[in-house]
Short mmCIF file of C-alpha atoms in Angstrom, two decimals:
data_model
loop_
_atom_site.label_atom_id
_atom_site.label_comp_id
_atom_site.label_asym_id
_atom_site.label_seq_id
_atom_site.Cartn_x
_atom_site.Cartn_y
_atom_site.Cartn_z
CA UNK A 1 91.56 139.70 113.24
CA UNK A 2 90.36 139.05 109.96
CA UNK A 3 88.90 134.84 109.52
CA UNK A 4 90.53 133.33 106.83
CA UNK A 5 88.52 132.08 104.30
CA UNK A 6 88.64 128.08 104.01
CA UNK A 7 87.06 126.11 100.90
CA UNK A 8 85.25 123.20 101.43
CA UNK A 9 85.43 120.52 99.07
CA UNK A 10 84.13 117.77 101.10
CA UNK A 11 82.05 116.75 104.67
CA UNK A 12 81.52 113.20 105.43
CA UNK A 13 79.63 112.21 109.16
CA UNK A 14 81.59 109.20 111.12
CA UNK A 15 81.20 107.99 114.47
CA UNK A 16 78.99 111.00 115.31
CA UNK A 17 81.64 113.80 114.52
CA UNK A 18 82.74 115.16 110.98
CA UNK A 19 85.68 114.30 108.36
CA UNK A 20 85.76 117.35 106.79
CA UNK A 21 88.50 118.54 103.54
CA UNK A 22 89.24 122.41 103.09
CA UNK A 23 91.18 124.58 101.07
CA UNK A 24 93.41 127.95 101.33
CA UNK A 25 95.61 130.59 100.68
CA UNK A 26 99.11 129.62 102.29
CA UNK A 27 100.62 132.70 102.40
CA UNK A 28 103.74 130.67 104.06
CA UNK A 29 103.85 128.65 100.55
CA UNK A 30 102.51 131.40 98.07
CA UNK A 31 99.99 128.63 96.70
CA UNK A 32 96.66 127.19 97.28
CA UNK A 33 96.74 124.39 99.49
CA UNK A 34 94.37 121.45 101.30
CA UNK A 35 93.75 119.79 104.49
CA UNK A 36 91.64 117.04 106.39
CA UNK A 37 90.33 117.38 109.75
CA UNK A 38 88.38 115.15 111.68
CA UNK A 39 86.01 116.74 114.55
CA UNK A 40 85.19 114.61 117.15
CA UNK A 41 81.78 114.32 118.34
CA UNK A 42 80.28 117.78 120.23
CA UNK A 43 83.77 119.84 119.00
CA UNK A 44 82.31 121.38 115.41
CA UNK A 45 81.41 124.47 114.03
CA UNK A 46 77.58 125.74 115.00
CA UNK A 47 77.68 128.10 112.18
CA UNK A 48 79.66 129.44 108.89
CA UNK A 49 79.11 132.11 106.68
CA UNK A 50 79.11 131.63 102.95
CA UNK A 51 81.05 133.54 100.41
CA UNK A 52 79.98 132.62 97.35
CA UNK A 53 80.19 128.95 95.58
CA UNK A 54 84.50 128.22 94.51
CA UNK A 55 83.81 124.40 94.98
CA UNK A 56 81.63 121.41 95.42
CA UNK A 57 79.65 122.78 98.49
CA UNK A 58 80.56 126.44 98.49
CA UNK A 59 83.46 128.29 100.03
CA UNK A 60 83.23 128.66 103.58
CA UNK A 61 84.86 130.61 107.07
CA UNK A 62 83.98 128.31 109.73
CA UNK A 63 83.85 129.86 113.01
CA UNK A 64 83.81 128.41 116.00
CA UNK A 65 79.90 128.36 117.72
CA UNK A 66 78.85 126.77 121.79
CA UNK A 67 81.09 123.87 121.15
CA UNK A 68 83.78 122.87 123.79
CA UNK A 69 87.47 123.07 122.70
CA UNK A 70 89.56 120.27 122.14
CA UNK A 71 93.27 119.55 121.86
CA UNK A 72 94.35 118.43 118.25
CA UNK A 73 97.20 116.27 116.97
CA UNK A 74 98.80 116.96 113.99
CA UNK A 75 99.76 113.67 111.53
CA UNK A 76 102.42 114.85 108.95
CA UNK A 77 102.47 111.85 106.16
CA UNK A 78 105.36 110.54 104.15
CA UNK A 79 106.83 110.54 100.82
CA UNK A 80 103.50 110.55 97.97
CA UNK A 81 101.17 110.97 99.88
CA UNK A 82 98.49 113.99 100.05
CA UNK A 83 96.44 115.03 103.26
CA UNK A 84 93.72 111.85 102.32
CA UNK A 85 96.16 108.96 102.67
CA UNK A 86 95.85 108.72 106.97
CA UNK A 87 92.50 109.88 106.51
CA UNK A 88 90.90 107.43 103.71
CA UNK A 89 93.79 104.13 105.60
CA UNK A 90 94.82 104.66 109.48
CA UNK A 91 91.41 103.90 110.72
CA UNK A 92 92.23 106.56 113.44
CA UNK A 93 89.01 108.42 113.34
CA UNK A 94 87.13 105.73 115.74
CA UNK A 95 89.94 106.71 118.34
CA UNK A 96 90.16 109.79 117.67
CA UNK A 97 86.14 110.29 118.19
CA UNK A 98 86.48 108.03 121.91
CA UNK A 99 89.16 110.20 123.06
CA UNK A 100 87.99 114.00 121.93
CA UNK A 101 90.57 114.48 119.87
CA UNK A 102 90.61 116.55 117.14
CA UNK A 103 92.97 115.42 113.95
CA UNK A 104 94.60 117.47 111.41
CA UNK A 105 95.57 116.55 108.24
CA UNK A 106 98.26 118.37 105.63
CA UNK A 107 99.24 117.84 102.29
CA UNK A 108 102.91 116.70 102.11
CA UNK A 109 104.01 119.30 100.07
CA UNK A 110 103.14 122.89 98.11
CA UNK A 111 101.46 122.09 94.73
CA UNK A 112 99.70 123.49 91.44
CA UNK A 113 100.42 125.65 88.63
CA UNK A 114 103.92 127.28 89.22
CA UNK A 115 105.47 125.00 92.17
CA UNK A 116 108.77 123.16 91.18
CA UNK A 117 108.95 119.67 90.83
CA UNK A 118 111.79 117.01 90.10
CA UNK A 119 112.82 117.51 86.45
CA UNK A 120 112.54 113.82 85.63
CA UNK A 121 109.30 113.11 88.66
CA UNK A 122 111.29 111.88 90.97
CA UNK A 123 108.72 110.62 93.89
CA UNK A 124 111.15 111.30 97.06
CA UNK A 125 111.68 115.23 95.30
CA UNK A 126 109.44 118.21 94.41
CA UNK A 127 105.26 117.56 94.83
CA UNK A 128 104.34 115.13 97.28
CA UNK A 129 107.64 115.45 99.20
CA UNK A 130 108.14 118.51 101.00
CA UNK A 131 110.50 117.05 103.76
CA UNK A 132 108.93 119.65 106.18
CA UNK A 133 112.07 122.16 105.27
CA UNK A 134 112.12 125.58 104.71
CA UNK A 135 113.56 125.30 101.37
CA UNK A 136 116.61 128.35 100.46
CA UNK A 137 117.76 127.43 97.16
CA UNK A 138 116.13 128.76 93.45
CA UNK A 139 113.36 127.21 92.28
CA UNK A 140 112.36 125.48 95.71
CA UNK A 141 112.08 128.24 97.75
CA UNK A 142 109.67 130.22 95.86
CA UNK A 143 106.98 127.81 97.80
CA UNK A 144 108.43 124.96 99.82
CA UNK A 145 108.70 126.38 103.40
CA UNK A 146 106.70 123.46 104.58
CA UNK A 147 108.66 124.17 108.29
CA UNK A 148 106.38 127.57 108.74
CA UNK A 149 103.40 126.03 106.72
CA UNK A 150 103.44 122.95 109.68
CA UNK A 151 104.96 125.47 112.66
CA UNK A 152 103.09 128.54 112.13
CA UNK A 153 100.46 129.05 109.41
CA UNK A 154 98.07 125.56 109.59
CA UNK A 155 98.19 125.80 113.48
CA UNK A 156 96.94 129.55 113.30
CA UNK A 157 94.46 129.08 111.01
CA UNK A 158 92.71 125.95 112.76
CA UNK A 159 92.96 127.55 115.99
CA UNK A 160 91.01 131.00 114.69
CA UNK A 161 88.31 128.72 112.86
CA UNK A 162 87.38 125.88 114.76
CA UNK A 163 87.05 125.00 118.53
CA UNK A 164 90.08 124.07 119.60
CA UNK A 165 92.59 125.16 122.73
CA UNK A 166 96.50 124.89 122.46
CA UNK A 167 97.52 121.69 123.04
CA UNK A 168 98.93 120.44 120.12
CA UNK A 169 100.47 116.77 119.96
CA UNK A 170 102.72 115.79 116.27
CA UNK A 171 103.26 112.39 114.91
CA UNK A 172 103.70 111.51 111.11
CA UNK A 173 104.99 108.28 109.44
CA UNK A 174 108.24 108.20 107.41
CA UNK A 175 109.07 111.45 105.56
CA UNK A 176 106.49 112.47 107.63
CA UNK A 177 108.18 111.03 111.66
CA UNK A 178 111.06 112.53 110.30
CA UNK A 179 109.23 115.98 110.56
CA UNK A 180 107.47 115.35 113.78
CA UNK A 181 110.61 114.80 114.91
CA UNK A 182 112.73 117.74 114.21
CA UNK A 183 109.53 120.13 114.57
CA UNK A 184 108.98 118.69 117.91
CA UNK A 185 112.38 118.71 119.29
CA UNK A 186 112.75 122.46 117.79
CA UNK A 187 110.01 123.66 118.95
CA UNK A 188 109.75 121.46 122.18
CA UNK A 189 107.27 125.12 124.09
CA UNK A 190 104.22 124.49 121.34
CA UNK A 191 103.50 120.35 121.79
CA UNK A 192 102.55 118.31 124.69
CA UNK A 193 104.22 114.95 123.19
CA UNK A 194 105.48 113.67 119.62
CA UNK A 195 105.27 110.28 118.30
CA UNK A 196 106.38 108.75 114.56
CA UNK A 197 105.89 105.30 112.70
CA UNK A 198 109.35 104.30 110.67
CA UNK A 199 110.76 107.84 110.89
CA UNK A 200 113.63 108.93 109.10
CA UNK A 201 115.17 110.08 111.61
CA UNK A 202 118.99 110.97 110.38
CA UNK A 203 118.29 112.03 106.96
CA UNK A 204 121.89 113.91 106.11
CA UNK A 205 123.21 110.15 105.91
CA UNK A 206 120.82 108.81 104.06
CA UNK A 207 119.78 108.81 99.96
CA UNK A 208 116.55 110.06 100.60
CA UNK A 209 117.63 113.22 102.79
CA UNK A 210 120.49 114.31 101.39
CA UNK A 211 118.61 114.06 97.99
CA UNK A 212 116.27 116.58 99.20
CA UNK A 213 118.61 118.26 101.41
CA UNK A 214 121.55 118.80 98.35
CA UNK A 215 118.27 120.45 96.69
CA UNK A 216 116.30 121.82 99.09
CA UNK A 217 119.02 123.60 101.33
CA UNK A 218 122.61 123.40 99.34
CA UNK A 219 125.51 121.85 99.05
CA UNK A 220 126.61 122.97 102.88
CA UNK A 221 125.81 120.34 105.19
CA UNK A 222 126.07 122.40 107.91
CA UNK A 223 122.59 124.27 106.91
CA UNK A 224 121.21 120.25 106.37
CA UNK A 225 121.75 120.11 110.77
CA UNK A 226 118.72 121.72 111.64
CA UNK A 227 116.56 119.03 109.58
CA UNK A 228 117.91 116.04 111.81
CA UNK A 229 116.54 114.21 114.39
CA UNK A 230 119.06 112.86 115.53
CA UNK A 231 121.43 115.76 116.24
CA UNK A 232 118.57 117.59 117.66
CA UNK A 233 118.25 114.98 120.21
CA UNK A 234 121.83 115.15 121.24
CA UNK A 235 120.93 119.21 121.72
CA UNK A 236 118.20 118.94 123.68
CA UNK A 237 117.58 120.40 126.45
CA UNK A 238 116.80 118.01 129.51
CA UNK A 239 113.71 120.72 130.54
CA UNK A 240 112.73 120.51 126.74
CA UNK A 241 112.10 117.04 126.92
CA UNK A 242 108.96 115.33 125.24
CA UNK A 243 107.00 112.36 126.12
CA UNK A 244 108.31 110.35 122.57
CA UNK A 245 107.10 107.44 121.01
CA UNK A 246 108.31 105.53 118.09
CA UNK A 247 106.86 101.94 115.91
CA UNK A 248 109.48 100.60 113.85
CA UNK A 249 108.66 97.56 111.80
CA UNK A 250 111.56 94.88 111.37
CA UNK A 251 110.32 93.81 108.13
CA UNK A 252 110.72 97.40 106.64
CA UNK A 253 112.51 97.02 103.94
CA UNK A 254 113.59 101.05 103.97
CA UNK A 255 114.73 100.67 107.94
CA UNK A 256 118.66 99.73 107.09
CA UNK A 257 119.69 102.11 104.36
CA UNK A 258 116.73 105.57 104.79
CA UNK A 259 115.87 105.16 108.19
CA UNK A 260 119.00 104.81 110.33
CA UNK A 261 117.06 104.31 113.48
CA UNK A 262 119.97 102.72 115.64
CA UNK A 263 121.52 106.08 115.33
CA UNK A 264 118.45 108.17 116.80
CA UNK A 265 118.02 105.74 119.81
CA UNK A 266 121.81 105.84 120.28
CA UNK A 267 121.27 109.38 120.39
CA UNK A 268 118.89 109.25 122.67
CA UNK A 269 120.83 107.01 125.23
CA UNK A 270 123.71 109.12 125.37
CA UNK A 271 121.29 112.66 126.27
CA UNK A 272 119.56 110.69 128.10
CA UNK A 273 115.97 111.68 126.29
CA UNK A 274 113.73 108.74 127.11
CA UNK A 275 112.04 107.30 124.32
CA UNK A 276 109.82 104.25 124.08
CA UNK A 277 111.03 102.25 120.79
CA UNK A 278 108.71 99.40 119.43
CA UNK A 279 110.25 97.09 117.29
CA UNK A 280 107.00 94.96 115.48
CA UNK A 281 107.98 91.78 114.12
CA UNK A 282 107.01 91.02 110.76
CA UNK A 283 105.45 94.32 110.03
CA UNK A 284 106.41 96.80 107.08
CA UNK A 285 106.51 100.19 105.93
CA UNK A 286 103.10 100.27 105.02
CA UNK A 287 99.55 102.10 106.36
CA UNK A 288 98.52 97.90 107.26
CA UNK A 289 101.36 99.13 110.11
CA UNK A 290 100.24 102.36 110.79
CA UNK A 291 96.16 101.03 111.19
CA UNK A 292 97.43 98.10 113.48
CA UNK A 293 98.97 100.46 116.21
CA UNK A 294 97.66 104.17 115.68
CA UNK A 295 95.11 103.60 118.59
CA UNK A 296 98.32 102.99 120.36
CA UNK A 297 99.76 106.35 119.37
CA UNK A 298 96.40 108.59 119.86
CA UNK A 299 96.18 106.81 123.26
CA UNK A 300 99.27 108.04 124.15
CA UNK A 301 98.87 111.86 123.21
CA UNK A 302 95.93 111.77 124.41
CA UNK A 303 97.55 111.10 128.35
CA UNK A 304 99.91 113.53 127.41
CA UNK A 305 97.48 116.14 126.15
CA UNK A 306 95.02 115.61 129.58
CA UNK A 307 98.24 116.57 131.58
CA UNK A 308 98.54 120.29 133.03
#
């Protein structure tokens, strides 16, 4: 099998591991995409093959060497973010290094020349706002297939190019929390655990969700149901239940109108789906909140990833 070519954009050493950023051509999204990856100590590429000078460090295809294979946590960011927000602001690498876990941070939408964007420059549609769905409506359907990218294409690339195993967990924030919950609930066999900070859990009833879904998926609300975590948890089979953790700040300005956490909790209770929910007094929707509790989430996932 051919090894995909990755363009290395940056590389930094921290906590005896490596924080790297790559660009590659995505077949799902029909454009170039960036993603960031943290490789903890003892988990790194032992050799890289150079293919020219497409960026500051050249265009490279990493090949796993003799280092051990590690489990992976995928982090999905929220509206307006790129792959770099979590990398720079969350402070997750210190705990990931201690736990020996790889972190993968994709972008939140396709980007580049020819990729559709909101005509009015809105932050909640188009660039930075892919909502982790497969768009079916023009012009969005030409590029906005973030669901396929996160579920299939990016993990296949990571598992082919880096020394990781097939033990995966997924988490995210806000729109990314929505994406993590939906993807895990629809693909429980692919993940060991799922968690979220301030997730949009019932998007078919919220302004953000209605705007994005009507553009990406059309006006028939039945086509939205497969991307709503509250509806999906109601249909989950007991044999498919995953360890599930949610942290939510009670001072979050979006909690009442956009996030609707109480509806998801009620659905979990009705479906007997076990979920741990922490309502954090005084915390808002920001990365200050995420950085405070990200260590708890990584350790939560580590326990599930260590299980058989």
